[in-house]
PDB file of C-alpha atoms in Angstrom:
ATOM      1  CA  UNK A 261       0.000   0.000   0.000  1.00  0.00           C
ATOM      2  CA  UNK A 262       1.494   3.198  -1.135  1.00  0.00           C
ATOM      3  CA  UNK A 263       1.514   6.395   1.243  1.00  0.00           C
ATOM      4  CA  UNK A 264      -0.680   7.960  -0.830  1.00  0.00           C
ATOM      5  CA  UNK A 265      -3.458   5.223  -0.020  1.00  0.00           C
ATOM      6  CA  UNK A 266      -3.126   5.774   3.761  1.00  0.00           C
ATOM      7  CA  UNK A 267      -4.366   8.045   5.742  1.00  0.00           C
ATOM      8  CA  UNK A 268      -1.857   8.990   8.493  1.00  0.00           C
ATOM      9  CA  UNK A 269      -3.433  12.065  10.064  1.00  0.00           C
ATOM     10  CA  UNK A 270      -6.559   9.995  10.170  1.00  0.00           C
ATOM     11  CA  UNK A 271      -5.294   6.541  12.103  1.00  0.00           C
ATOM     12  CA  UNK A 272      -3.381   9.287  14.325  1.00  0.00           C
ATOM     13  CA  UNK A 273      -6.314  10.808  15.511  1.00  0.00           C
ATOM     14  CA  UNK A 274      -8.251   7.495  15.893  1.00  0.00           C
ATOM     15  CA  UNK A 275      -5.447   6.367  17.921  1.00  0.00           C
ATOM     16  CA  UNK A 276      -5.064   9.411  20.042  1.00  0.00           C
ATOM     17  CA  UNK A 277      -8.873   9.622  20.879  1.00  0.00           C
ATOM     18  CA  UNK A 278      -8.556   5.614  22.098  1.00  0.00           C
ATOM     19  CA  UNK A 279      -6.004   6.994  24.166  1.00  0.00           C
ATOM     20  CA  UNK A 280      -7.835   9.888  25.486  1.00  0.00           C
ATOM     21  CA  UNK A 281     -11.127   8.200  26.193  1.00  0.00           C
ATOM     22  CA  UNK A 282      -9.763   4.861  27.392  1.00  0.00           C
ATOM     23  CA  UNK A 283     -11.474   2.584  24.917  1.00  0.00           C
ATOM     24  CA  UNK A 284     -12.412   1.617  21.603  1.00  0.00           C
ATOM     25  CA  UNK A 285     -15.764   1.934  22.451  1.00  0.00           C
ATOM     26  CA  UNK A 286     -15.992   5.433  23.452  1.00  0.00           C
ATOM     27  CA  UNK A 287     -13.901   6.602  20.988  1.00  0.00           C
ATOM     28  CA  UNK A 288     -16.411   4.892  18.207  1.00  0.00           C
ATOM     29  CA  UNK A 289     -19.244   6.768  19.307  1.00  0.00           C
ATOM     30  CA  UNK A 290     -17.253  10.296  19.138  1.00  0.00           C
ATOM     31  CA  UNK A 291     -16.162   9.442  15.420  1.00  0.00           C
ATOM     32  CA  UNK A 292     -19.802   7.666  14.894  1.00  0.00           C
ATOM     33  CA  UNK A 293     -17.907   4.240  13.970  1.00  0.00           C
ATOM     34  CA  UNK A 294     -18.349   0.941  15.205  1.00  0.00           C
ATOM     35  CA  UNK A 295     -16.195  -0.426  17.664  1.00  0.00           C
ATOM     36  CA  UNK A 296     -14.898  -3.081  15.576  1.00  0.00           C
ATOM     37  CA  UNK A 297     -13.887  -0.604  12.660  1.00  0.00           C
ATOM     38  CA  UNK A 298     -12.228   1.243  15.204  1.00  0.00           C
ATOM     39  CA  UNK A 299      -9.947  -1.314  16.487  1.00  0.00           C
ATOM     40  CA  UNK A 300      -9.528  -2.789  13.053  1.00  0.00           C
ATOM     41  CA  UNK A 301      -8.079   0.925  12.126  1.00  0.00           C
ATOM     42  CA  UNK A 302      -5.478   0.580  15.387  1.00  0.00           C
ATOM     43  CA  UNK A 303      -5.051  -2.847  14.542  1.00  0.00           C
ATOM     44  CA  UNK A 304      -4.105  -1.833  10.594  1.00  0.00           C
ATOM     45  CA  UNK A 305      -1.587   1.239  12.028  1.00  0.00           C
ATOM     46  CA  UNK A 306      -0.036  -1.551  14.389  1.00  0.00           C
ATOM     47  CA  UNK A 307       0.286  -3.966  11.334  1.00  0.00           C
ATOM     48  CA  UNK A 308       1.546  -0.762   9.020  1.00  0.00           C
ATOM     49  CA  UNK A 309       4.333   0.218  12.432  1.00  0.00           C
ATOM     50  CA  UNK A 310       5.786  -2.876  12.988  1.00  0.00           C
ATOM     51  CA  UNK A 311       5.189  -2.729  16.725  1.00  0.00           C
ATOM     52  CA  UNK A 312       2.286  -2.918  18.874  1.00  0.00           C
ATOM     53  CA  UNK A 313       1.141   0.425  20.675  1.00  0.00           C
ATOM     54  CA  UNK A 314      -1.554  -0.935  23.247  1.00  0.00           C
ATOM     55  CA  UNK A 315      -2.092  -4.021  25.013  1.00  0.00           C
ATOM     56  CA  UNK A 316      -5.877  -4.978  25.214  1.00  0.00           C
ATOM     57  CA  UNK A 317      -7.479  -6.363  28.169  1.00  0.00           C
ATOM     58  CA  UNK A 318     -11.137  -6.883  28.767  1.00  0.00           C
ATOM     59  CA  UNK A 319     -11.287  -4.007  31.615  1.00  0.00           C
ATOM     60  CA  UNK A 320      -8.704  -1.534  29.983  1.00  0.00           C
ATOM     61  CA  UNK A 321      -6.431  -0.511  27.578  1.00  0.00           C
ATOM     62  CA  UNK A 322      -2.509   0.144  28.440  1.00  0.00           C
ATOM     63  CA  UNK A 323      -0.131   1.978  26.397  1.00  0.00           C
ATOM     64  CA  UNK A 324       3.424  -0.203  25.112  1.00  0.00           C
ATOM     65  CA  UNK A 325       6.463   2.279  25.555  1.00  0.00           C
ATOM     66  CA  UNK A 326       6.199   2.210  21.550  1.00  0.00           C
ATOM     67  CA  UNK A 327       2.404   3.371  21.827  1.00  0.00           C
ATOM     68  CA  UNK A 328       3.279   6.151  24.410  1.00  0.00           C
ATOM     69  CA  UNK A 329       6.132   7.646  22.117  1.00  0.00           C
ATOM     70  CA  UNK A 330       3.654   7.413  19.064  1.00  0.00           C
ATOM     71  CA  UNK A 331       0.983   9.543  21.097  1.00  0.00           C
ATOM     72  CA  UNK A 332       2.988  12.134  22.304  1.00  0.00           C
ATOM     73  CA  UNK A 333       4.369  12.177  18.993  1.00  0.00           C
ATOM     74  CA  UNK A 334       1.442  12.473  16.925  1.00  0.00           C
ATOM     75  CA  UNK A 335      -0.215  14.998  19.412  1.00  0.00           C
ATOM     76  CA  UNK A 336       2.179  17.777  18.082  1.00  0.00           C
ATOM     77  CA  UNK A 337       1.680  16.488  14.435  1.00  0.00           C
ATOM     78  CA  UNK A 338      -1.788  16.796  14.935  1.00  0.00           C
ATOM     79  CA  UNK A 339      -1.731  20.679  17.042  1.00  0.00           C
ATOM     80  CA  UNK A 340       0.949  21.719  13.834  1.00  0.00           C
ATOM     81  CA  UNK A 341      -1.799  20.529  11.520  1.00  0.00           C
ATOM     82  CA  UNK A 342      -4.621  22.095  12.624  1.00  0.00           C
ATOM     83  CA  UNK A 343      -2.356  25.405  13.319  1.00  0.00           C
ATOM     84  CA  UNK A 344      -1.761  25.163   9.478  1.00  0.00           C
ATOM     85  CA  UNK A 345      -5.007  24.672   8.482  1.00  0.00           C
ATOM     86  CA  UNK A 346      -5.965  27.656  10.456  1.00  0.00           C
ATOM     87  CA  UNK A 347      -2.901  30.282   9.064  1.00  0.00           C
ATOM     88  CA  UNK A 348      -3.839  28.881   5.986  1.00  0.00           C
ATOM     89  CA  UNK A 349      -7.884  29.495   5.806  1.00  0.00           C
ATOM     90  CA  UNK A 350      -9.042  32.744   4.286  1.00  0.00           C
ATOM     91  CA  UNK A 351      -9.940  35.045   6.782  1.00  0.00           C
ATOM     92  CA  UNK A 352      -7.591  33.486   9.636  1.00  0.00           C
ATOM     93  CA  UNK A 353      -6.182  35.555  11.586  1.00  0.00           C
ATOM     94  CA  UNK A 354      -2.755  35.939  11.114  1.00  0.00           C
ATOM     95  CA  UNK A 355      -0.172  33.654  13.378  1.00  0.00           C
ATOM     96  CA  UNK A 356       3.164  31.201  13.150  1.00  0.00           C
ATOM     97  CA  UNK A 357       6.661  32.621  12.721  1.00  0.00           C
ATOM     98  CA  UNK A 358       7.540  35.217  10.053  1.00  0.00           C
ATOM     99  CA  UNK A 359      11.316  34.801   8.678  1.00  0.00           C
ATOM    100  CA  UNK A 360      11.691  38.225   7.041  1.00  0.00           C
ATOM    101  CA  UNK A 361      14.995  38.675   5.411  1.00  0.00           C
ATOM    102  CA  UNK A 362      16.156  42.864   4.988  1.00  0.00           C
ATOM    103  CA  UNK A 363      19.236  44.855   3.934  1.00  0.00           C
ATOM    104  CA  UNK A 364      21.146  45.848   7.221  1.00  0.00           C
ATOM    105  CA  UNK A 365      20.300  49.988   6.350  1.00  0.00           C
ATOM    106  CA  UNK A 366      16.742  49.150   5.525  1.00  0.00           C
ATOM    107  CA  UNK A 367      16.557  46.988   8.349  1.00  0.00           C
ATOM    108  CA  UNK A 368      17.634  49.507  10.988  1.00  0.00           C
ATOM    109  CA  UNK A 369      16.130  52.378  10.032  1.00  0.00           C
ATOM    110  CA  UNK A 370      12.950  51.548   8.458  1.00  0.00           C
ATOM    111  CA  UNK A 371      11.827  47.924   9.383  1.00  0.00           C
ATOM    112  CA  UNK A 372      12.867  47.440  13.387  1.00  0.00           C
ATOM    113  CA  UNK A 373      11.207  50.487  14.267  1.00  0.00           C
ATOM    114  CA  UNK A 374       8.192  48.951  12.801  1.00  0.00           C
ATOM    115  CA  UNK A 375       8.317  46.162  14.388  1.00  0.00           C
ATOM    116  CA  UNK A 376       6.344  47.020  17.895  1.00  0.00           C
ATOM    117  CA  UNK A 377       3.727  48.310  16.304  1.00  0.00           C
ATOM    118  CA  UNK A 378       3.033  45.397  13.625  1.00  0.00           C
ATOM    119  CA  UNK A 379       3.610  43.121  17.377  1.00  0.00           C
ATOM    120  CA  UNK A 380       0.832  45.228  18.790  1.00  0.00           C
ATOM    121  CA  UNK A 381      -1.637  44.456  15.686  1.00  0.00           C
ATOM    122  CA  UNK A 382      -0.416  40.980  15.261  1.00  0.00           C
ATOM    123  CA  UNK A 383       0.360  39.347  18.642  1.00  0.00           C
ATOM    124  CA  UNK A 384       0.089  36.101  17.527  1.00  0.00           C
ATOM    125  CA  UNK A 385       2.893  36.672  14.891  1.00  0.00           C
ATOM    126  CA  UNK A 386       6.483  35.544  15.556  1.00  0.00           C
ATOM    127  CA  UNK A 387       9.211  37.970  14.084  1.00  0.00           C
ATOM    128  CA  UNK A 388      12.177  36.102  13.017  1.00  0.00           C
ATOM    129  CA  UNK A 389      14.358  39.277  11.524  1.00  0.00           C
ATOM    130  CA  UNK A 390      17.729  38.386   9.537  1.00  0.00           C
ATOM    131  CA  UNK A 391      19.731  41.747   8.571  1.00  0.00           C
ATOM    132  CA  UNK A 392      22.371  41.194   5.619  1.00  0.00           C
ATOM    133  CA  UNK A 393      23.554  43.755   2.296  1.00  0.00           C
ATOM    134  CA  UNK A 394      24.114  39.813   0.650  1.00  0.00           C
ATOM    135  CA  UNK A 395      21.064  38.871  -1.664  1.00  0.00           C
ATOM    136  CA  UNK A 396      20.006  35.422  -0.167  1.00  0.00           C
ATOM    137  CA  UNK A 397      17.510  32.824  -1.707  1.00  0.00           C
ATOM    138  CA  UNK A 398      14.111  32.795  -0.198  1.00  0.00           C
ATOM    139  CA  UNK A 399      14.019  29.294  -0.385  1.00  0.00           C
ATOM    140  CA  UNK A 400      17.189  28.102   0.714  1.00  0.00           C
ATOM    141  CA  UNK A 401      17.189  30.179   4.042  1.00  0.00           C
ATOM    142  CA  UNK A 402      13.172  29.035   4.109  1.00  0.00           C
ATOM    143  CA  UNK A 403      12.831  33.198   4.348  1.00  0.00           C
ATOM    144  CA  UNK A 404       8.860  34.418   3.789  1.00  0.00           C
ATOM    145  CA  UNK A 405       9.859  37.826   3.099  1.00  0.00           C
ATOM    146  CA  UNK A 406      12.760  39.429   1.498  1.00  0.00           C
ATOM    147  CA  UNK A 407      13.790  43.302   1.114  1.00  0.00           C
ATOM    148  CA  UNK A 408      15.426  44.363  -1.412  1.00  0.00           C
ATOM    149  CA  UNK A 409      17.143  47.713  -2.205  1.00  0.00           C
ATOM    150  CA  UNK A 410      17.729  48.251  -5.796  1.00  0.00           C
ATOM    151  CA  UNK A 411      16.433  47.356  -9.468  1.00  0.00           C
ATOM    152  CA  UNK A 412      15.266  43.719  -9.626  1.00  0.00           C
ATOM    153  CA  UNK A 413      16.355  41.160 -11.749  1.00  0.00           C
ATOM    154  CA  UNK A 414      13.998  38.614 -13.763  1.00  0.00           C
ATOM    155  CA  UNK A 415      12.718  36.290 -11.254  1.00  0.00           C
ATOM    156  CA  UNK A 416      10.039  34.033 -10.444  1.00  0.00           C
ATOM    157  CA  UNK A 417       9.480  35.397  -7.133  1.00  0.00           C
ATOM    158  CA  UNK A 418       7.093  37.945  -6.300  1.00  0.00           C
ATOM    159  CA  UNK A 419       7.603  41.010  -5.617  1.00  0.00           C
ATOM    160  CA  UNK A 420       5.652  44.280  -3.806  1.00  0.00           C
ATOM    161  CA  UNK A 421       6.996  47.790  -4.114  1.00  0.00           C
ATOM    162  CA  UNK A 422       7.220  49.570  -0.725  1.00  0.00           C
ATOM    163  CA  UNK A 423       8.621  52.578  -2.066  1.00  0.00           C
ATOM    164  CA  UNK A 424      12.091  54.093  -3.679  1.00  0.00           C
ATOM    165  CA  UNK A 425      15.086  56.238  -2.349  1.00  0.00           C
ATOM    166  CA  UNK A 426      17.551  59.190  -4.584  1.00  0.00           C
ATOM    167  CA  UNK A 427      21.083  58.593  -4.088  1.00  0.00           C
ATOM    168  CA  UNK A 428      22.938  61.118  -2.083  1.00  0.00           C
ATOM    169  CA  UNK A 429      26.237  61.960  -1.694  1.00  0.00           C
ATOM    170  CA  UNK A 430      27.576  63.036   1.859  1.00  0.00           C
ATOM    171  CA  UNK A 431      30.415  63.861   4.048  1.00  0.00           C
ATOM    172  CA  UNK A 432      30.783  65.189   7.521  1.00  0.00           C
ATOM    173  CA  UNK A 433      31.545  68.183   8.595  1.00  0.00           C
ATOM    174  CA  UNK A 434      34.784  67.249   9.843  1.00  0.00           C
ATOM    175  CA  UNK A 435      35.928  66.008   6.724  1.00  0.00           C
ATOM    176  CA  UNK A 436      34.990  68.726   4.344  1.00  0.00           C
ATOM    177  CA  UNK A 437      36.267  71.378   7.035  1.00  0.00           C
ATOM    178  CA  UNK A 438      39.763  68.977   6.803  1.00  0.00           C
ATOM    179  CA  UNK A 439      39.513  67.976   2.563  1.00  0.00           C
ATOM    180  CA  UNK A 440      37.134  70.577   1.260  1.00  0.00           C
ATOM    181  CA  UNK A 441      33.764  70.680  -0.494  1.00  0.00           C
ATOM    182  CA  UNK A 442      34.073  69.828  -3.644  1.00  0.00           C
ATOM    183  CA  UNK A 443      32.475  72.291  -6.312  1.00  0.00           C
ATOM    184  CA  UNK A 444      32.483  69.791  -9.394  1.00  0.00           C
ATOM    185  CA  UNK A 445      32.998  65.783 -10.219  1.00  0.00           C
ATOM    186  CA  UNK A 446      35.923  66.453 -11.698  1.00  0.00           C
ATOM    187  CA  UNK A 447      37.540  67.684  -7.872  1.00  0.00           C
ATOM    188  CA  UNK A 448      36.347  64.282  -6.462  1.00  0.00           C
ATOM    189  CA  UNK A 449      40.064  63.129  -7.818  1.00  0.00           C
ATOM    190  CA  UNK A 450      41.006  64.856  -5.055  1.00  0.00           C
ATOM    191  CA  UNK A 451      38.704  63.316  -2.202  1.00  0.00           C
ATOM    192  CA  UNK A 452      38.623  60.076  -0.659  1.00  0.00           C
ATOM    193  CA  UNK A 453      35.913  58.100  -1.911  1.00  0.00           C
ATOM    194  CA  UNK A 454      34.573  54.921   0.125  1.00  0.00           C
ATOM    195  CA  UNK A 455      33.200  52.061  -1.796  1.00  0.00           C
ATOM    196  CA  UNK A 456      31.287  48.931  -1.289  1.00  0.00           C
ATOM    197  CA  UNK A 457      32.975  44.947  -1.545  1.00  0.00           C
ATOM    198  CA  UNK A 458      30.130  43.572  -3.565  1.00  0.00           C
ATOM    199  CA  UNK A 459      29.724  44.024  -6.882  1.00  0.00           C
ATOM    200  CA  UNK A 460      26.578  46.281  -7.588  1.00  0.00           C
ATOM    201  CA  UNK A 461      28.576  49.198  -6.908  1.00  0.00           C
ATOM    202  CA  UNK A 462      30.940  48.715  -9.158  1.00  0.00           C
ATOM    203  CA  UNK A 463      29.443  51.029 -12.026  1.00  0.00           C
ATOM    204  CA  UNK A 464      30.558  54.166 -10.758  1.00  0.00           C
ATOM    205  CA  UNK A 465      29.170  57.556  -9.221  1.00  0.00           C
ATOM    206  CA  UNK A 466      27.101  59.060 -12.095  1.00  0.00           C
ATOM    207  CA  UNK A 467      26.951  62.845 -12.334  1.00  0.00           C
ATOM    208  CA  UNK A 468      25.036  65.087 -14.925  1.00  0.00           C
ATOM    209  CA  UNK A 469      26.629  67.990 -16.134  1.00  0.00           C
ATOM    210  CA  UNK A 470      25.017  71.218 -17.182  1.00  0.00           C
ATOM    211  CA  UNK A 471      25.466  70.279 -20.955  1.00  0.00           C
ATOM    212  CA  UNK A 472      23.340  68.064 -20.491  1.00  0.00           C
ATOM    213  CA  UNK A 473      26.010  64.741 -20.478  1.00  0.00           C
ATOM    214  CA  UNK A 474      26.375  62.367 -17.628  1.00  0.00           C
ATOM    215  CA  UNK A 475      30.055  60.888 -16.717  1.00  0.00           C
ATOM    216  CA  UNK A 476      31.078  58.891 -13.959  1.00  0.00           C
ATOM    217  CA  UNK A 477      33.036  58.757 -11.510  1.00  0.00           C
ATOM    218  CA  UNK A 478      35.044  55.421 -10.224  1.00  0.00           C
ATOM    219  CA  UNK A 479      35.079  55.610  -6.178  1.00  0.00           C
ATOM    220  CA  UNK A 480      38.666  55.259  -4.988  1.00  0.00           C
ATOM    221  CA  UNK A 481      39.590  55.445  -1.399  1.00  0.00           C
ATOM    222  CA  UNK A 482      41.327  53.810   1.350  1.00  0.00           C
ATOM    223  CA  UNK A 483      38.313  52.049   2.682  1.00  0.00           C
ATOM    224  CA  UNK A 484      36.123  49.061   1.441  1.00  0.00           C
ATOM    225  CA  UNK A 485      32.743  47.724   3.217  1.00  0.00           C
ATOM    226  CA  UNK A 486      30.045  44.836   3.762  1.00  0.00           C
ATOM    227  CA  UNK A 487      26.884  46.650   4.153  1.00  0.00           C
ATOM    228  CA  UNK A 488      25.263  50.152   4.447  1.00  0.00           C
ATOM    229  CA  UNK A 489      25.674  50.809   7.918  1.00  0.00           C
ATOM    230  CA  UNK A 490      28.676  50.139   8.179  1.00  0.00           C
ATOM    231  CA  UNK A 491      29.545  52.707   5.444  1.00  0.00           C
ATOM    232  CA  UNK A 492      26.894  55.013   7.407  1.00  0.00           C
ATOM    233  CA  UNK A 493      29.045  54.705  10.244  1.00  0.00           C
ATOM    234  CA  UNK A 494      32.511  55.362   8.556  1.00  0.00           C
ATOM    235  CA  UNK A 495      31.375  58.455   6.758  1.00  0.00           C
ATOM    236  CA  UNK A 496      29.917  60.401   9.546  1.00  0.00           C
ATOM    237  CA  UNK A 497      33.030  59.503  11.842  1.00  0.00           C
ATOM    238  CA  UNK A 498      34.505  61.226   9.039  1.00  0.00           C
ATOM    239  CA  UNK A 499      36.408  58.969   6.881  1.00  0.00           C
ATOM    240  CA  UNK A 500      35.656  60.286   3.407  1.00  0.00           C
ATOM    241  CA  UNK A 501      32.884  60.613   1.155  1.00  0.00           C
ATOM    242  CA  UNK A 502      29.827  58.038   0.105  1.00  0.00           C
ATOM    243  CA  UNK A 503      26.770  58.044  -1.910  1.00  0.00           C
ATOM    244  CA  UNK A 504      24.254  56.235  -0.486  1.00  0.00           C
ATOM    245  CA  UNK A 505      20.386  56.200  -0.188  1.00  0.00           C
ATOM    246  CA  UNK A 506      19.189  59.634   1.181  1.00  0.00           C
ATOM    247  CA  UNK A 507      16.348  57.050   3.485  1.00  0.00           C
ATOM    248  CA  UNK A 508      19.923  55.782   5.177  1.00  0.00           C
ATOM    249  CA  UNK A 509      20.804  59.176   5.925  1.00  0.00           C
ATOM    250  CA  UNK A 510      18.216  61.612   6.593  1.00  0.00           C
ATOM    251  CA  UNK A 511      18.234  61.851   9.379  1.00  0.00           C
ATOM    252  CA  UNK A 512      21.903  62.685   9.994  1.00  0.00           C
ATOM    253  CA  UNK A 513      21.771  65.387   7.439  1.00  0.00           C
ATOM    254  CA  UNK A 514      18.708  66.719   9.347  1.00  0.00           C
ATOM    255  CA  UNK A 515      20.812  66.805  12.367  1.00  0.00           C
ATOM    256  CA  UNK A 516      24.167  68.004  10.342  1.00  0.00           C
ATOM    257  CA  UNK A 517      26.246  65.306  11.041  1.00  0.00           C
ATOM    258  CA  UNK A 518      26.169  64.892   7.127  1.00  0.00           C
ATOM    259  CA  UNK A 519      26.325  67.406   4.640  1.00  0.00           C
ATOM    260  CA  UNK A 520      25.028  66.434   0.616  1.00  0.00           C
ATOM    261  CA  UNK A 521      27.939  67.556  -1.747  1.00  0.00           C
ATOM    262  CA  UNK A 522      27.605  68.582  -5.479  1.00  0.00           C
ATOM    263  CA  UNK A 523      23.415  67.637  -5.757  1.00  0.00           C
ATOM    264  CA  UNK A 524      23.691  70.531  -8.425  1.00  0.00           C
ATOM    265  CA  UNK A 525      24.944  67.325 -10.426  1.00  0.00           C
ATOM    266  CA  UNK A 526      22.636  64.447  -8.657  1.00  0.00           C
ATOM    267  CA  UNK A 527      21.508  62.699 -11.643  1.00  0.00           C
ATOM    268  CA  UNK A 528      18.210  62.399  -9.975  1.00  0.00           C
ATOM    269  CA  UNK A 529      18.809  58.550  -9.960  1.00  0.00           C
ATOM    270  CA  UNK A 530      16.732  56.325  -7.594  1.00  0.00           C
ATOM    271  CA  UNK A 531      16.807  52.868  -5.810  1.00  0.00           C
ATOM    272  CA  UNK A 532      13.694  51.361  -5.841  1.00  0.00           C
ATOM    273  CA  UNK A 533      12.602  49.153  -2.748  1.00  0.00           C
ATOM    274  CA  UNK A 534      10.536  46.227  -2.823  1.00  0.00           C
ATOM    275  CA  UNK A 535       9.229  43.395  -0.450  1.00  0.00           C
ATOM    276  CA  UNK A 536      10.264  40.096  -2.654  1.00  0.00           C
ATOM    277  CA  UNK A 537       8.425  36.775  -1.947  1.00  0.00           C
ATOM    278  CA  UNK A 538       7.440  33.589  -2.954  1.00  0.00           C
ATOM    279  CA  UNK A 539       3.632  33.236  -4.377  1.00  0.00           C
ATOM    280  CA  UNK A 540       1.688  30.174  -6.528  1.00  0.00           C
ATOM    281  CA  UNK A 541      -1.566  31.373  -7.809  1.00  0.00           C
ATOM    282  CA  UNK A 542      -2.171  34.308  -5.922  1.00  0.00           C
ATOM    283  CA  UNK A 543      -2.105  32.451  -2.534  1.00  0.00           C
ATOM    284  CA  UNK A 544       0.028  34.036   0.542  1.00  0.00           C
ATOM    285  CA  UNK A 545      -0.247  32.424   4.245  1.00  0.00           C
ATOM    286  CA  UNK A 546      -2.173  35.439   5.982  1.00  0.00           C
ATOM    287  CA  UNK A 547       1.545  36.010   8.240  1.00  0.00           C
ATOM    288  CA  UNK A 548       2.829  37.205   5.137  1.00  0.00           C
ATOM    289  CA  UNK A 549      -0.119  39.031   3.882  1.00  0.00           C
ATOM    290  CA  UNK A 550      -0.172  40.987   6.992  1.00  0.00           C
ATOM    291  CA  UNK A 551       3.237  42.088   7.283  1.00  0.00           C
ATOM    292  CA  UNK A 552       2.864  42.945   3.332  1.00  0.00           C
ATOM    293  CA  UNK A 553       0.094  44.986   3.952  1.00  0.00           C
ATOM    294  CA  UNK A 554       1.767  46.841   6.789  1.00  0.00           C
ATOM    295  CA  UNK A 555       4.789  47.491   5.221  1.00  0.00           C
ATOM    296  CA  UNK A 556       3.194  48.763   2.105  1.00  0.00           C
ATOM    297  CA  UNK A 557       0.543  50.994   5.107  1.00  0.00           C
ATOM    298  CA  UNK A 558       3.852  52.235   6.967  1.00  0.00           C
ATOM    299  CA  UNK A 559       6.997  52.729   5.225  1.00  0.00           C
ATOM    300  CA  UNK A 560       7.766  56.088   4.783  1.00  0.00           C
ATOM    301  CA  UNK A 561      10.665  57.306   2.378  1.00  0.00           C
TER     302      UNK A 561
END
């Protein structure tokens, strides 16, 4: 008999019920069964186990050591089941762990302060955050959700647009008191440019001149990074110049401990942001419906 032709969940919750009630009996009238078809269905998943999980007497029924493991056993497969079935059903409300991965800058300054209020609306959600700059695959780190900073590729996923970010480029105080501002591109040769160690940055800072023509600039300085804090960090302790997304830093150049240099020449160039997931046919869990929708409700760039 294949696995297809049996029907685990079913014998399990035969089974447990004997258990619970103390006899085939009983647990026949709760299923509207027969006794006998009852203890022919134990009898079958016995046969089917290899082992015997309760010894029969005429006055009760007593759980083998095999038959007590089985029970306790097949009393969580049974609660993860119907938890499932109820994230699952339309209208459910939402629950079970959320693995959202995010970029580390989105992730600090836009998602974790989020976070108690979508706990607030969703209690029964658990937030399982992962913050990296590396692109991951949904599937292989079993993530729901995935935020991404940037233009997307072709991909199979899904994906939900949360909002988009103009590229800035900044220094602090310090350093432009120490270096200078620049005035033009062409004075960047002069400046100490940080960069990023993976490879989307490696097209160059574009500028747009007043003729109309847009040139680039290649970033070279004394300083590589990971991820966009830690180039957030670096540039206001005053290590050079970056270009980043103005959502990473707006708040520092609200409070001057960044300064935008030559936006006369910003391109006007934007990263768009999106919330990337896996989707057949239009059907999401409600988890990652919710946090979707909330996302979508309260990011702000």
């Amino acid at each position: 008999m294949s696995r297809l032709d049996v029907n685990r969940s079913g014998e399990m919750e035969v089974f447990t019920r004997v258990v619970e009630l103390g006899g085939f009996s009983t647990a026949a009238r709760a299923f509207q069964m027969t006794p006998s078809a009852v203890s022919k269905l134990v009898a079958r998943l016995e046969a089917r186990l290899g082992v015997r999980l309760i010894n029969r007497s005429t006055r009760k029924l007593q759980l083998t050591p095999e038959g007590t493991a089985f029970y306790e056993r097949a009393l969580r497969i049974l609660d993860e089941m119907a938890a499932a079935e109820r994230e699952a059903a339309v209208g459910a409300t939402p629950s079970g762990l959320l693995r959202v991965n995010t970029s580390v800058p989105f992730g600090l300054h836009c998602l974790l302060p989020l976070l108690p209020g979508f706990a607030k609306r969703y209690p029964e959600i658990k937030v399982d955050v992962t913050l990296t700059d590396l692109v991951v695959d949904l599937l292989e780190q079993r993530a729901d959700v995935a935020i991404r900073v940037g233009h997307m590729r072709e991909s199979r996923l899904l994906a939900r647009k949360l909002g988009e970010s103009r590229l800035v480029v900044v220094g602090s105080p310090a350093y432009l008191a120490e270096r200078g501002t620049p005035a033009t591109p062409d004075d960047l040769a002069e400046h100490n440019l940080l960069d990023f160690c993976f490879g989307k940055w490696k097209s160059g800072w574009p500028f747009k001149l007043p003729n109309g023509e847009t040139i680039t600039v290649m970033p070279s300085g004394n300083a590589l990074v990971s991820d966009g804090e830690a180039m957030h960090r670096i540039t206001v302790a005053g290590m050079g110049l970056a270009r980043v997304g103005r959502f990473h830093v707006e708040a520092d150049i609200a409070a001057g401990r960044l300064v935008p240099v030559l936006e006369q020449f910003n391109p006007g160039d934007i990263e768009p942001i999106h919330a990337v997931f896996v989707g057949h046919g239009g059907q999401l869990p409600a988890r990652v419906r919710a946090f979707l929708d909330y996302m979508a409700e309260n990011v702000r760039l």
